[in-house]
Tab-separated table of C-alpha atoms and ligand atoms in Angstrom:
chain	number	residue	atom	x	y	z
A	1	VAL	CA	69.986	-122.294	60.461
A	2	ILE	CA	66.735	-122.685	58.057
A	3	TYR	CA	63.722	-124.104	60.599
A	4	ASP	CA	62.596	-123.673	64.072
A	5	LEU	CA	62.867	-126.956	64.867
A	6	LEU	CA	64.114	-130.424	63.187
A	7	ILE	CA	62.614	-133.765	64.171
A	8	LYS	CA	64.984	-137.120	62.856
A	9	ASN	CA	64.555	-140.635	62.929
A	10	GLY	CA	61.365	-141.109	62.684
A	11	PHE	CA	58.597	-142.940	60.495
A	12	ILE	CA	56.643	-140.976	59.585
A	13	CYS	CA	52.683	-142.562	59.459
A	14	THR	CA	49.898	-140.690	57.286
A	15	SER	CA	46.435	-142.346	56.833
A	16	SER	CA	47.786	-143.834	53.131
A	17	ASP	CA	51.396	-143.700	53.924
A	18	ILE	CA	54.308	-145.308	56.706
A	19	TYR	CA	58.083	-144.112	55.712
A	20	PRO	CA	61.221	-143.037	57.374
A	21	ALA	CA	61.941	-139.142	56.801
A	22	ASP	CA	62.633	-135.864	58.729
A	23	ILE	CA	60.947	-132.977	59.539
A	24	GLY	CA	61.259	-129.477	59.117
A	25	ILE	CA	59.536	-126.968	61.287
A	26	SER	CA	58.999	-123.382	60.761
A	27	ASN	CA	56.346	-120.901	61.976
A	28	GLY	CA	54.525	-123.683	62.835
A	29	LYS	CA	53.974	-124.921	59.933
A	30	ILE	CA	55.472	-128.442	58.171
A	31	ALA	CA	57.755	-126.720	56.437
A	32	VAL	CA	59.663	-129.443	54.279
A	33	ILE	CA	60.034	-133.765	54.443
A	34	ALA	CA	63.160	-135.544	53.085
A	35	ALA	CA	65.458	-138.245	53.744
A	36	ASN	CA	68.333	-136.836	55.959
A	37	ILE	CA	68.097	-133.148	57.189
A	38	ASP	CA	71.427	-131.929	58.242
A	39	SER	CA	70.906	-131.067	62.285
A	40	GLU	CA	73.115	-127.693	61.615
A	41	PHE	CA	70.219	-126.447	59.543
A	42	SER	CA	67.908	-125.995	62.744
A	43	LYS	CA	67.805	-124.185	65.686
A	44	GLU	CA	66.085	-127.112	67.786
A	45	VAL	CA	66.079	-130.904	67.406
A	46	ILE	CA	64.095	-133.826	68.440
A	47	ASP	CA	65.130	-137.381	67.374
A	48	ALA	CA	62.497	-139.769	67.430
A	49	GLU	CA	64.847	-142.884	67.629
A	50	GLY	CA	62.699	-144.692	65.373
A	51	GLY	CA	59.238	-143.816	66.492
A	52	VAL	CA	56.465	-143.724	64.134
A	53	ILE	CA	55.105	-139.501	64.134
A	54	THR	CA	51.169	-139.272	63.266
A	55	PRO	CA	48.736	-136.111	62.586
A	56	GLY	CA	48.023	-134.463	66.577
A	57	GLY	CA	44.598	-136.380	66.842
A	58	VAL	CA	41.708	-134.065	65.537
A	59	ASP	CA	38.689	-135.037	68.242
A	60	ALA	CA	35.236	-133.749	66.348
A	61	HIS	CA	33.020	-134.650	69.696
A	62	VAL	CA	33.624	-132.800	72.540
A	63	HIS	CA	31.483	-131.003	75.076
A	64	VAL	CA	32.564	-128.462	77.379
A	65	ASP	CA	31.081	-125.543	79.193
A	66	GLU	CA	28.727	-122.981	77.104
A	67	PRO	CA	26.705	-119.978	78.036
A	68	LEU	CA	23.566	-122.260	77.156
A	69	LYS	CA	24.576	-125.104	79.163
A	70	LEU	CA	22.355	-127.623	76.985
A	71	MET	CA	24.188	-130.505	78.071
A	72	GLY	CA	23.885	-129.094	81.164
A	73	ASP	CA	26.971	-128.005	83.656
A	74	VAL	CA	29.636	-130.394	82.266
A	75	ILE	CA	32.560	-129.567	85.148
A	76	ASP	CA	35.783	-129.457	81.442
A	77	THR	CA	35.856	-125.504	79.996
A	78	MET	CA	37.727	-124.946	76.487
A	79	GLY	CA	40.428	-124.202	78.871
A	80	THR	CA	40.439	-127.163	80.386
A	81	ALA	CA	39.324	-129.765	77.608
A	82	THR	CA	41.935	-128.828	75.282
A	83	ARG	CA	44.497	-128.930	78.220
A	84	SER	CA	43.408	-132.798	78.460
A	85	ALA	CA	43.333	-133.190	74.769
A	86	VAL	CA	46.886	-131.811	74.402
A	87	ALA	CA	47.667	-134.313	77.203
A	88	GLY	CA	46.859	-137.307	75.444
A	89	GLY	CA	47.859	-136.416	71.522
A	90	THR	CA	44.842	-134.512	70.414
A	91	THR	CA	46.059	-130.799	69.193
A	92	THR	CA	42.617	-130.237	67.752
A	93	VAL	CA	38.748	-130.252	69.267
A	94	ILE	CA	35.548	-129.559	67.728
A	95	ALA	CA	33.173	-128.825	70.383
A	96	PHE	CA	29.404	-127.661	70.186
A	97	ALA	CA	28.131	-124.133	71.099
A	98	SER	CA	23.758	-124.906	71.696
A	99	GLN	CA	20.772	-122.835	69.912
A	100	ASP	CA	19.772	-119.946	72.107
A	101	VAL	CA	15.697	-120.348	71.435
A	102	ASN	CA	14.444	-116.726	72.684
A	103	LEU	CA	16.906	-115.211	70.137
A	104	LYS	CA	15.254	-114.177	67.355
A	105	GLY	CA	15.850	-112.849	63.235
A	106	PRO	CA	18.040	-113.786	60.736
A	107	LYS	CA	21.387	-113.969	62.438
A	108	ALA	CA	20.191	-115.619	65.917
A	109	LEU	CA	21.784	-118.682	65.277
A	110	SER	CA	24.927	-116.797	64.435
A	111	GLU	CA	24.690	-114.538	67.368
A	112	SER	CA	24.354	-117.754	69.444
A	113	VAL	CA	27.217	-119.389	67.937
A	114	ASN	CA	29.204	-115.863	69.033
A	115	LYS	CA	28.164	-116.186	72.387
A	116	THR	CA	30.156	-119.322	72.897
A	117	ILE	CA	32.951	-118.048	71.177
A	118	GLU	CA	33.233	-114.802	73.544
A	119	PHE	CA	32.539	-117.613	76.218
A	120	CYS	CA	34.912	-120.147	75.340
A	121	GLN	CA	37.846	-117.383	74.628
A	122	LYS	CA	38.372	-115.867	78.414
A	123	GLU	CA	40.794	-118.300	78.819
A	124	PRO	CA	44.088	-119.437	77.758
A	125	LEU	CA	43.405	-122.384	75.288
A	126	TYR	CA	45.985	-125.477	74.642
A	127	CYS	CA	44.959	-126.221	70.933
A	128	ASP	CA	43.128	-125.095	68.099
A	129	TYR	CA	39.844	-125.178	68.505
A	130	GLY	CA	35.797	-125.776	66.279
A	131	LEU	CA	32.756	-125.733	66.530
A	132	HIS	CA	29.128	-127.388	65.716
A	133	LEU	CA	25.996	-126.189	66.581
A	134	ILE	CA	23.404	-128.099	68.252
A	135	LEU	CA	19.795	-127.005	67.236
A	136	ALA	CA	17.197	-127.272	70.169
A	137	LEU	CA	14.348	-126.238	68.812
A	138	VAL	CA	12.856	-126.280	65.196
A	139	GLU	CA	8.947	-125.237	64.339
A	140	GLU	CA	6.630	-127.687	63.027
A	141	THR	CA	5.713	-125.199	60.458
A	142	ASP	CA	5.955	-125.099	56.673
A	143	ASN	CA	8.457	-122.605	56.129
A	144	ALA	CA	10.403	-123.299	59.404
A	145	CYS	CA	13.312	-124.842	56.792
A	146	ASN	CA	13.465	-121.687	54.773
A	147	VAL	CA	13.741	-120.004	58.110
A	148	LEU	CA	16.786	-121.828	58.859
A	149	ASP	CA	18.128	-122.509	56.089
A	150	LYS	CA	18.861	-118.627	55.389
A	151	GLN	CA	20.292	-118.833	59.068
A	152	LEU	CA	22.865	-121.517	58.330
A	153	SER	CA	23.888	-120.181	55.711
A	154	SER	CA	25.244	-116.818	57.608
A	155	LEU	CA	26.288	-119.747	60.150
A	156	TYR	CA	28.462	-120.732	58.259
A	157	LYS	CA	29.516	-117.001	56.476
A	158	ASP	CA	29.872	-114.696	59.580
A	159	GLN	CA	31.458	-118.027	61.942
A	160	GLY	CA	32.586	-120.648	59.144
A	161	VAL	CA	30.489	-123.211	61.562
A	162	SER	CA	29.755	-125.915	58.661
A	163	SER	CA	27.855	-128.600	61.049
A	164	VAL	CA	24.970	-128.884	63.041
A	165	LYS	CA	23.683	-131.730	65.446
A	166	PHE	CA	20.038	-133.054	66.666
A	167	PHE	CA	18.785	-135.173	68.569
A	168	MET	CA	15.865	-137.861	68.024
A	169	THR	CA	15.694	-138.242	72.154
A	170	TYR	CA	16.359	-136.194	75.283
A	171	PRO	CA	13.317	-134.542	76.574
A	172	GLY	CA	13.237	-130.880	75.086
A	173	LEU	CA	15.951	-131.964	72.297
A	174	GLN	CA	13.225	-135.249	70.421
A	175	MET	CA	12.827	-133.334	66.705
A	176	SER	CA	10.251	-134.818	65.344
A	177	ASP	CA	10.210	-136.501	61.729
A	178	TYR	CA	8.540	-133.206	60.491
A	179	SER	CA	11.125	-131.550	62.256
A	180	ILE	CA	13.814	-133.689	60.596
A	181	LEU	CA	12.772	-133.030	57.719
A	182	ASN	CA	12.993	-128.751	58.056
A	183	ILE	CA	16.395	-128.922	59.290
A	184	MET	CA	17.605	-131.923	56.520
A	185	TYR	CA	15.997	-129.405	53.801
A	186	ALA	CA	17.517	-126.736	55.279
A	187	THR	CA	21.554	-128.253	55.373
A	188	ARG	CA	21.435	-129.704	52.423
A	189	LYS	CA	20.220	-126.257	50.559
A	190	SER	CA	23.114	-124.549	53.045
A	191	GLY	CA	25.748	-126.825	52.762
A	192	ILE	CA	25.523	-127.865	56.398
A	193	THR	CA	26.564	-131.452	57.501
A	194	THR	CA	24.171	-132.642	59.610
A	195	MET	CA	24.892	-134.704	62.871
A	196	VAL	CA	22.389	-137.067	63.929
A	197	HIS	CA	21.695	-138.905	67.662
A	198	ALA	CA	19.578	-141.536	66.950
A	199	GLU	CA	17.753	-143.120	69.247
A	200	ASN	CA	14.191	-143.555	69.533
A	201	GLY	CA	12.862	-141.324	72.156
A	202	ASP	CA	9.283	-142.502	72.797
A	203	ILE	CA	10.562	-146.249	73.304
A	204	VAL	CA	13.568	-144.374	75.829
A	205	ARG	CA	10.428	-142.579	77.584
A	206	TRP	CA	8.207	-145.727	77.676
A	207	MET	CA	11.035	-147.999	79.210
A	208	THR	CA	12.257	-146.163	81.236
A	209	GLU	CA	8.994	-145.484	82.797
A	210	SER	CA	8.077	-149.158	82.917
A	211	LEU	CA	11.410	-150.216	84.586
A	212	GLU	CA	10.876	-147.536	87.284
A	213	ASN	CA	7.626	-148.977	88.205
A	214	GLN	CA	9.290	-152.377	88.744
A	215	GLY	CA	11.952	-150.875	90.878
A	216	LEU	CA	14.734	-151.503	88.512
A	217	ILE	CA	16.157	-147.870	88.984
A	218	GLU	CA	20.001	-148.440	89.544
A	219	PRO	CA	22.612	-146.977	86.535
A	220	TYR	CA	22.411	-150.179	84.670
A	221	TYR	CA	18.655	-150.140	83.843
A	222	HIS	CA	19.537	-146.697	81.832
A	223	GLY	CA	21.364	-149.529	79.411
A	224	VAL	CA	18.057	-151.748	79.343
A	225	SER	CA	16.013	-148.879	78.784
A	226	ARG	CA	17.542	-148.505	75.470
A	227	PRO	CA	18.754	-151.588	73.979
A	228	THR	CA	21.139	-151.850	70.515
A	229	ILE	CA	17.264	-151.891	68.261
A	230	VAL	CA	16.237	-148.474	69.734
A	231	GLU	CA	19.266	-146.541	68.105
A	232	GLY	CA	19.001	-149.358	64.981
A	233	GLU	CA	14.781	-148.003	64.472
A	234	ALA	CA	16.309	-144.405	64.922
A	235	THR	CA	19.426	-144.804	62.405
A	236	ASN	CA	16.870	-146.147	59.717
A	237	ARG	CA	14.810	-143.648	59.702
A	238	ALA	CA	17.019	-140.526	59.701
A	239	ILE	CA	18.266	-142.709	56.631
A	240	THR	CA	14.754	-142.881	55.254
A	241	LEU	CA	14.466	-139.126	55.960
A	242	SER	CA	18.019	-138.216	54.121
A	243	ILE	CA	16.991	-140.129	50.791
A	244	MET	CA	13.650	-138.351	50.825
A	245	MET	CA	15.829	-135.028	51.171
A	246	ASN	CA	18.711	-136.347	49.415
A	247	THR	CA	20.799	-134.938	52.256
A	248	PRO	CA	24.314	-136.565	53.848
A	249	VAL	CA	23.988	-137.622	57.016
A	250	LEU	CA	26.426	-138.712	59.338
A	251	PHE	CA	25.160	-140.460	63.172
A	252	VAL	CA	27.357	-139.507	65.988
A	253	HIS	CA	28.475	-141.849	68.642
A	254	VAL	CA	27.413	-145.492	67.289
A	255	SER	CA	27.006	-148.277	69.433
A	256	SER	CA	25.161	-150.778	68.579
A	257	PRO	CA	25.363	-153.808	65.640
A	258	GLU	CA	21.454	-153.002	64.035
A	259	ALA	CA	22.608	-149.166	63.187
A	260	VAL	CA	25.977	-150.371	61.824
A	261	GLU	CA	24.086	-152.867	59.562
A	262	ALA	CA	21.774	-149.760	58.383
A	263	ILE	CA	24.735	-147.640	57.658
A	264	ARG	CA	26.798	-150.211	55.760
A	265	ARG	CA	23.163	-151.267	53.733
A	266	ALA	CA	23.116	-147.016	53.026
A	267	GLN	CA	26.771	-146.817	52.280
A	268	THR	CA	26.540	-150.258	49.915
A	269	MET	CA	23.615	-148.369	48.084
A	270	GLY	CA	25.651	-145.714	47.390
A	271	ILE	CA	23.685	-142.991	50.127
A	272	LYS	CA	25.912	-140.305	51.688
A	273	VAL	CA	26.017	-141.725	54.885
A	274	PHE	CA	28.542	-141.463	57.052
A	275	ALA	CA	29.437	-142.519	60.867
A	276	GLU	CA	31.186	-141.972	64.373
A	277	THR	CA	32.198	-144.146	67.093
A	278	CYS	CA	33.842	-143.921	70.015
A	279	PRO	CA	36.559	-145.543	72.456
A	280	GLN	CA	34.353	-146.291	75.033
A	281	TYR	CA	32.025	-148.620	72.602
A	282	LEU	CA	35.206	-150.161	72.028
A	283	ILE	CA	36.940	-150.756	74.932
A	284	LEU	CA	34.055	-150.534	77.614
A	285	SER	CA	31.081	-152.770	77.710
A	286	GLN	CA	27.551	-152.672	79.888
A	287	ALA	CA	29.193	-154.435	82.796
A	288	ASP	CA	31.158	-151.034	83.560
A	289	THR	CA	27.311	-149.335	84.833
A	290	LYS	CA	27.398	-151.912	87.536
A	291	CYS	CA	28.948	-151.346	90.704
A	292	HIS	CA	32.634	-152.593	90.504
A	293	TYR	CA	36.045	-150.886	90.602
A	294	GLY	CA	36.192	-152.684	94.009
A	295	HIS	CA	33.916	-150.325	95.759
A	296	ASN	CA	30.791	-151.611	97.569
A	297	ASN	CA	27.995	-148.582	96.059
A	298	TRP	CA	25.509	-149.651	94.143
A	299	PHE	CA	25.409	-145.940	92.216
A	300	GLU	CA	29.491	-146.235	91.273
A	301	GLY	CA	28.226	-147.190	87.656
A	302	ALA	CA	26.440	-143.829	87.319
A	303	LYS	CA	30.229	-142.848	85.967
A	304	ASN	CA	29.846	-144.429	83.362
A	305	VAL	CA	26.014	-143.677	81.927
A	306	CYS	CA	25.987	-142.214	78.363
A	307	SER	CA	23.973	-142.112	75.504
A	308	PRO	CA	23.710	-144.593	73.607
A	309	PRO	CA	24.590	-146.790	77.276
A	310	LEU	CA	27.993	-149.129	76.608
A	311	ARG	CA	26.887	-151.953	75.233
A	312	GLU	CA	27.367	-156.336	75.949
A	313	ASP	CA	30.812	-157.334	75.233
A	314	GLN	CA	30.506	-159.005	71.576
A	315	THR	CA	28.823	-155.906	69.998
A	316	LYS	CA	32.761	-154.575	70.198
A	317	GLU	CA	33.775	-156.961	67.914
A	318	CYS	CA	31.472	-155.454	65.364
A	319	LEU	CA	32.290	-152.174	66.172
A	320	TRP	CA	36.326	-152.741	65.653
A	321	ARG	CA	34.928	-154.344	62.256
A	322	ALA	CA	33.247	-151.349	61.129
A	323	MET	CA	36.287	-149.092	61.652
A	324	ASP	CA	38.274	-151.279	59.961
A	325	ASN	CA	35.993	-152.122	56.419
A	326	GLY	CA	35.388	-148.504	56.252
A	327	THR	CA	32.254	-148.098	57.978
A	328	PHE	CA	33.079	-145.946	60.547
A	329	THR	CA	34.400	-142.875	58.570
A	330	ILE	CA	35.594	-140.633	62.113
A	331	VAL	CA	36.097	-141.773	66.371
A	332	SER	CA	35.433	-138.636	68.164
A	333	SER	CA	35.448	-139.025	72.201
A	334	ASP	CA	32.061	-137.334	73.066
A	335	HIS	CA	33.786	-135.982	76.229
A	336	CYS	CA	31.277	-134.908	78.266
A	337	SER	CA	32.648	-134.936	82.379
A	338	TYR	CA	30.745	-134.455	84.850
A	339	LEU	CA	31.724	-134.565	88.319
A	340	TYR	CA	30.943	-137.519	89.966
A	341	SER	CA	30.475	-136.098	93.184
A	342	SER	CA	27.947	-133.879	91.574
A	343	LYS	CA	26.293	-136.925	90.269
A	344	TYR	CA	25.509	-138.554	93.610
A	345	ARG	CA	25.349	-135.314	95.785
A	346	GLY	CA	25.861	-131.599	93.767
A	347	LYS	CA	24.427	-130.101	91.480
A	348	HIS	CA	22.431	-133.299	89.715
A	349	ASN	CA	22.401	-135.495	92.136
A	350	ALA	CA	20.059	-138.010	91.644
A	351	PHE	CA	18.791	-138.168	95.380
A	352	ASP	CA	17.007	-135.191	96.350
A	353	GLN	CA	13.537	-134.366	96.498
A	354	GLY	CA	12.331	-137.654	95.982
A	355	LYS	CA	14.705	-139.117	93.331
A	356	SER	CA	15.713	-141.941	94.687
A	357	GLY	CA	19.151	-142.945	92.837
A	358	LYS	CA	16.705	-143.805	89.490
A	359	PHE	CA	19.273	-143.467	86.460
A	360	ARG	CA	16.771	-141.278	84.573
A	361	TYR	CA	18.434	-138.727	86.886
A	362	ILE	CA	22.147	-138.951	85.835
A	363	PRO	CA	23.678	-136.662	83.474
A	364	ASN	CA	24.647	-138.547	80.261
A	365	GLY	CA	28.150	-138.348	79.740
A	366	MET	CA	31.500	-139.533	80.454
A	367	PRO	CA	35.058	-137.658	79.887
A	368	GLY	CA	37.485	-139.377	77.268
A	369	VAL	CA	39.043	-136.534	75.485
A	370	CYS	CA	42.796	-137.323	77.038
A	371	ALA	CA	42.937	-140.996	76.669
A	372	ARG	CA	41.347	-141.312	73.010
A	373	MET	CA	44.429	-141.495	71.137
A	374	PRO	CA	46.879	-143.330	73.285
A	375	LEU	CA	43.655	-146.190	73.814
A	376	ASP	CA	43.033	-146.912	70.335
A	377	PHE	CA	46.432	-146.671	69.284
A	378	HIS	CA	47.171	-149.309	72.152
A	379	TYR	CA	43.186	-151.388	71.460
A	380	GLY	CA	42.960	-150.548	68.174
A	381	TYR	CA	46.543	-150.866	66.431
A	382	LEU	CA	48.496	-152.963	68.978
A	383	LYS	CA	46.351	-155.407	69.747
A	384	GLU	CA	45.342	-156.043	65.641
A	385	ASN	CA	41.601	-154.420	65.721
A	386	ILE	CA	42.198	-152.914	62.611
A	387	SER	CA	44.456	-153.871	60.193
A	388	SER	CA	47.370	-150.920	60.034
A	389	LEU	CA	48.803	-147.563	61.701
A	390	MET	CA	47.361	-145.611	58.904
A	391	LYS	CA	43.603	-146.894	59.218
A	392	PHE	CA	44.300	-145.181	62.616
A	393	VAL	CA	45.278	-142.461	61.180
A	394	GLU	CA	42.812	-142.297	59.261
A	395	VAL	CA	39.824	-142.095	61.603
A	396	HIS	CA	41.297	-140.088	64.706
A	397	CYS	CA	42.959	-137.344	62.686
A	398	THR	CA	42.288	-137.693	58.757
A	399	ASN	CA	39.407	-137.619	58.330
A	400	PRO	CA	37.868	-135.453	60.914
A	401	ALA	CA	39.348	-133.085	59.589
A	402	LYS	CA	38.370	-133.750	55.725
A	403	LEU	CA	34.545	-133.751	57.317
A	404	TYR	CA	34.361	-130.512	59.105
A	405	GLY	CA	36.834	-128.644	56.797
A	406	CYS	CA	39.813	-128.266	58.660
A	407	TYR	CA	42.107	-130.643	55.948
A	408	PRO	CA	45.170	-129.896	55.027
A	409	GLN	CA	45.871	-127.764	57.942
A	410	LYS	CA	45.174	-130.449	60.305
A	411	GLY	CA	44.497	-134.214	60.535
A	412	ALA	CA	47.578	-134.764	57.427
A	413	ILE	CA	51.215	-133.869	57.344
A	414	LEU	CA	51.589	-132.164	54.514
A	415	PRO	CA	54.639	-129.215	53.526
A	416	GLY	CA	53.251	-126.029	52.740
A	417	SER	CA	50.179	-126.534	53.906
A	418	SER	CA	49.431	-128.563	57.049
A	419	ASP	CA	50.182	-126.743	61.097
A	420	ALA	CA	53.112	-129.006	62.599
A	421	ASP	CA	50.762	-130.715	64.818
A	422	LEU	CA	52.244	-133.866	65.582
A	423	LEU	CA	52.780	-137.030	67.696
A	424	ILE	CA	55.622	-138.711	68.234
A	425	TRP	CA	55.005	-141.899	69.767
A	426	TYR	CA	57.713	-144.239	71.704
A	427	PRO	CA	59.341	-146.856	69.817
A	428	ILE	CA	57.114	-150.021	69.677
A	429	GLU	CA	58.411	-152.552	72.198
A	430	ASP	CA	60.357	-149.454	74.000
A	431	LYS	CA	59.141	-149.691	77.918
A	432	ARG	CA	59.225	-146.254	78.368
A	433	GLY	CA	55.793	-146.345	76.604
A	434	HIS	CA	54.149	-148.506	78.736
A	435	THR	CA	51.308	-146.743	80.517
A	436	LYS	CA	48.345	-147.097	83.576
A	437	ILE	CA	45.517	-145.101	83.459
A	438	ASN	CA	44.306	-142.392	86.440
A	439	ASN	CA	42.816	-139.843	86.973
A	440	ARG	CA	45.423	-137.294	87.020
A	441	MET	CA	47.425	-137.994	84.363
A	442	MET	CA	43.951	-136.896	82.248
A	443	TYR	CA	44.773	-133.018	83.266
A	444	HIS	CA	40.694	-132.702	82.771
A	445	SER	CA	38.403	-130.885	85.541
A	446	CYS	CA	36.411	-134.510	85.929
A	447	ASP	CA	37.179	-136.385	89.790
A	448	TYR	CA	37.348	-139.949	87.311
A	449	THR	CA	38.331	-141.502	84.388
A	450	PRO	CA	36.277	-144.281	82.956
A	451	TYR	CA	39.548	-146.004	81.980
A	452	GLU	CA	41.384	-146.371	84.990
A	453	GLY	CA	43.595	-148.776	85.586
A	454	LEU	CA	43.853	-150.049	82.598
A	455	GLU	CA	47.518	-150.397	80.525
A	456	VAL	CA	48.296	-149.589	77.653
A	457	LYS	CA	51.962	-149.897	75.729
A	458	ASN	CA	52.494	-146.218	74.396
A	459	TRP	CA	51.640	-143.237	75.163
A	460	PRO	CA	52.175	-139.962	73.038
A	461	ARG	CA	56.328	-139.150	73.988
A	462	TYR	CA	56.386	-135.562	72.117
A	463	THR	CA	52.632	-133.951	71.351
A	464	LEU	CA	53.380	-130.911	69.235
A	465	SER	CA	50.711	-128.243	69.250
A	466	TRP	CA	51.038	-125.130	67.476
A	467	LYS	CA	48.183	-122.561	67.856
A	468	CYS	CA	46.723	-120.408	65.298
B	1	LIG	O1	25.874	-139.963	76.838
B	1	LIG	C1	26.660	-138.885	76.162
B	1	LIG	N1	26.887	-139.290	74.650
B	1	LIG	N2	26.040	-137.238	76.469
B	1	LIG	C2	26.925	-136.002	75.520
B	1	LIG	C3	25.521	-135.599	75.174
B	1	LIG	C4	25.119	-136.530	73.391
B	1	LIG	O2	24.057	-136.886	73.246
B	1	LIG	O3	25.988	-136.498	72.326
B	2	LIG	ZN1	24.111	-137.272	71.227
B	3	LIG	ZN1	28.010	-135.947	72.653
């Protein structure tokens, strides 16, 4: 016996190839790939029955509970988020630590991240994880870029955190262009990846006030307050700032055709611009923020309030095309789960103290770490919105691992290098893979899934996750 596990009769699909082969696994690593490995060389054997085998999913945009709670009281912890991830075929998640603005000194950012690591490790985790850092405050002084550069360099050295996110919207988090230049100067110098949430926060504020003054407060108007040009403008501006600083940037959760166009143009000019989109923008639409699900509750659309908001139905085609033509580098879930019961009556409720259910008080975000892989396998690959299964693997597994520094340990199936994080899918046309999504199968802590009732024609039959 040589191998701990042997997978036979599958088609290996990576970001570059698809071919029939057997896989031998030892000590949680891919040990060998070869034709017809004899079963007697392994302690255990799985028959893939002609199904495809892909790397486990890498979800590079997941919000979990953490000490600073910049995103509010999301209900999933690292424990329950990794459980939910594995239930849907994602075997690595990259979540967020937040900057503690009360900490000062040269290691303040490292200390912020340390607190989050300690917090996340209090409970059992179901798969490997990484962290980005959310920047909450960057002083508007001319020395701030040098201070930040030193902090980011030690953050990378001490904790291996190689990416930061900043916001161009959200009260209390919105960065001025001046601060953005300071961030970009520092991230370029320290070699840190810069993630941008691009929406023009001033337009959002003006529109929110105007809509409220007209009595237009329902969840649907959240989307009206931040139309696609709001994202397009901020994307253009951030690209301009990144050109000034010669800093590569990654636009997270891109949902707007104007933003896609700006990103594509910049990429064509040879500027290092990367972009992420999410299943909710590819599959749902602004109609899902209206009262539906057969309920008669005008607030129900609050379940699908996120930023950027869900868009018109026609936008989906533009986003799928951008995935297929390489404009989008990665697809992540932006999992950010608030209990609907809490949005309605509990901690995050939008009704207490004269709030009257106004959309501005609904916390932004929806759960999705579990459903990302099966949803996009079905709506992307099986429905031919993308042209190959290799493209699916590239943007859901391989590219996020490359972008955030965990390739080829993650996102690949390479003997001697890759962890044996693998998905064995049902053979195409095999009815056993047909699944109607419901909230129980998400294995998260949230009390709803935005994808309730959707039917997909495949679901990972086996998810192998070997934790480091
Ligand atoms: O609505 C969203 N996207 N919530 C999560 C926070 C963020 O901006 O990514
Ligand atoms: Zn964001
Ligand atoms: Zn997010």
